[in-house]
XYZ file of C-alpha atoms in Angstrom:
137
model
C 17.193 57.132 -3.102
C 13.589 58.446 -2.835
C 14.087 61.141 -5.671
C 14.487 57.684 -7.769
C 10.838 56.460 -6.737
C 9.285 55.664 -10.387
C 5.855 57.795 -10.343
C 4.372 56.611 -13.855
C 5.135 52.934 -12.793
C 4.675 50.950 -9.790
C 4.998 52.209 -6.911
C 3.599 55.407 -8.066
C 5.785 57.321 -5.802
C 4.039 55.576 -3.219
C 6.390 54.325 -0.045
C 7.251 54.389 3.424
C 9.700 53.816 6.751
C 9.324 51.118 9.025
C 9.763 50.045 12.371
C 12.041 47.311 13.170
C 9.548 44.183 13.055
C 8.384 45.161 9.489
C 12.552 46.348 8.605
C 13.756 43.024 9.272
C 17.363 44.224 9.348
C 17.085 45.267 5.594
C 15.326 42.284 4.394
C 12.095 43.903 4.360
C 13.133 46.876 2.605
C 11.435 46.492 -0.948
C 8.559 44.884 -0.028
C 4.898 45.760 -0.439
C 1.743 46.257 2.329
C -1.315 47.445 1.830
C -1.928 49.946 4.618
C -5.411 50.715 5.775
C -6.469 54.025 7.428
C -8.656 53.473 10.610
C -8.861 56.864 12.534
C -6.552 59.057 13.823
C -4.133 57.115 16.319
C -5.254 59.471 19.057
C -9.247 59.694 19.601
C -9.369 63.206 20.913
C -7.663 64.317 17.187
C -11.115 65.912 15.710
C -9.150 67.252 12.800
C -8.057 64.020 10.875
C -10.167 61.440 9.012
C -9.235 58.624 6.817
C -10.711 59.417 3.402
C -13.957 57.415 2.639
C -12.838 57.094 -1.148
C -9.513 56.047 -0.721
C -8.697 54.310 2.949
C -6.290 52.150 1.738
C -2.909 52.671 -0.042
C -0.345 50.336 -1.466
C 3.115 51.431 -0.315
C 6.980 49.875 -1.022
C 8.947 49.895 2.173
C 12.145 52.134 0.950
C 13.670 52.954 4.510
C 13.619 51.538 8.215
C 12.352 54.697 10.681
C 14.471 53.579 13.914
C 12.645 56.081 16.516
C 9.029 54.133 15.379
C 7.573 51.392 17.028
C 8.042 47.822 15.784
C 4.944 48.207 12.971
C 5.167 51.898 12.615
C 4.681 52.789 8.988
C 6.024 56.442 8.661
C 4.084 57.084 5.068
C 5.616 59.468 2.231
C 3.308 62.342 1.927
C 2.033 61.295 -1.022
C 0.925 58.243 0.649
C -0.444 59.989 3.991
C -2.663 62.100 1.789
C -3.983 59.352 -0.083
C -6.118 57.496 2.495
C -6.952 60.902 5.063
C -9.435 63.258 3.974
C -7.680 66.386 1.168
C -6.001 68.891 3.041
C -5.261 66.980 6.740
C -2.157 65.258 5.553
C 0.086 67.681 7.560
C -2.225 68.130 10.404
C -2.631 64.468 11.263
C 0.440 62.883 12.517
C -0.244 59.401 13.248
C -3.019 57.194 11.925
C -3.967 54.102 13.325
C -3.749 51.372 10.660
C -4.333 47.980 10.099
C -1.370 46.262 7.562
C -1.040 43.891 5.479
C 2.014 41.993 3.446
C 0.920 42.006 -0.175
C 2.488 41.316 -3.792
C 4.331 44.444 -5.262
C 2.945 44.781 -8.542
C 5.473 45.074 -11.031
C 5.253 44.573 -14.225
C 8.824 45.094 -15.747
C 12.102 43.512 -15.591
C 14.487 43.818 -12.970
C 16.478 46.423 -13.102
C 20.486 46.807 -11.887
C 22.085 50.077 -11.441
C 24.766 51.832 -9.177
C 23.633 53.584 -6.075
C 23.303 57.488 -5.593
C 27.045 58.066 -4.625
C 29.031 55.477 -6.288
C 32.739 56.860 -6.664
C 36.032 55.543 -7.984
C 36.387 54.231 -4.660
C 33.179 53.049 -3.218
C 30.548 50.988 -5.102
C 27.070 50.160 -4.423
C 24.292 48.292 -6.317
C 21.195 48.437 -6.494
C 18.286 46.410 -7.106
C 14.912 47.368 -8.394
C 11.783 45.615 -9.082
C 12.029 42.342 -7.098
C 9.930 42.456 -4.292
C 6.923 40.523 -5.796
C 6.308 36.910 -4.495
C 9.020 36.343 -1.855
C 10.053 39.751 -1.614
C 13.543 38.803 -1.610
C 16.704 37.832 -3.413
């Protein structure tokens, strides 16, 4: 789960949701984009920039958002208020963005260990630090 996202270590607590196109029915959970900040999705918004220091962000898609639209990023917080200007995080609601698939950058080994929940009678694993490369298993 998210309260698991490493913040010393890559992906610096830095992730997001996903429409459907960029969810791939769970195969493109893990992987890595580098999301760039172009304006505020809706022109009349005067109240949200993207950040002239830091436009673009690095995320790890941790989750698919199934009310967004195909390419929809929903960004952590974290993430949001890296590439809009300090303080409009909150106020901005959607960004328009331009994407692209990029390398995670990992630099450990992977990394096996049971899901949030795992009981006597249910069992889950899960895999971290993969999604370099191929993104995939």
């Amino acid at each position: 789960g998210y309260a698991e996202v490493p913040q010393s270590s890559f992906p610096y607590g830095l992730y997001s949701a996903c429409g459907g196109t960029i969810f791939d029915d769970g195969y493109g959970c893990g992987k890595c984009y580098r999301v760039t900040c172009t304006g505020a999705k809706d022109a009349s918004r005067t109240d949200c920039f993207c950040d002239s220091d830091t436009p673009i962000v690095v995320v790890q898609v941790m989750d698919q958002c199934p009310e967004c639209d195909a390419t929809h990023f929903d960004l952590q917080e974290l993430a949001m208020d890296t590439v809009v200007v300090d303080g409009t995080g909150g106020l901005c609601g959607e960004i328009a963005v331009e994407f692209e698939r990029v390398d995670c950058d990992y630099t450990g080994n992977v990394k096996i260990r049971s899901k949030s929940g795992t009981s006597a009678t249910w069992w889950a694993l899960h895999v971290d630090d993969v999604a370099g490369g191929s993104g995939s298993l």
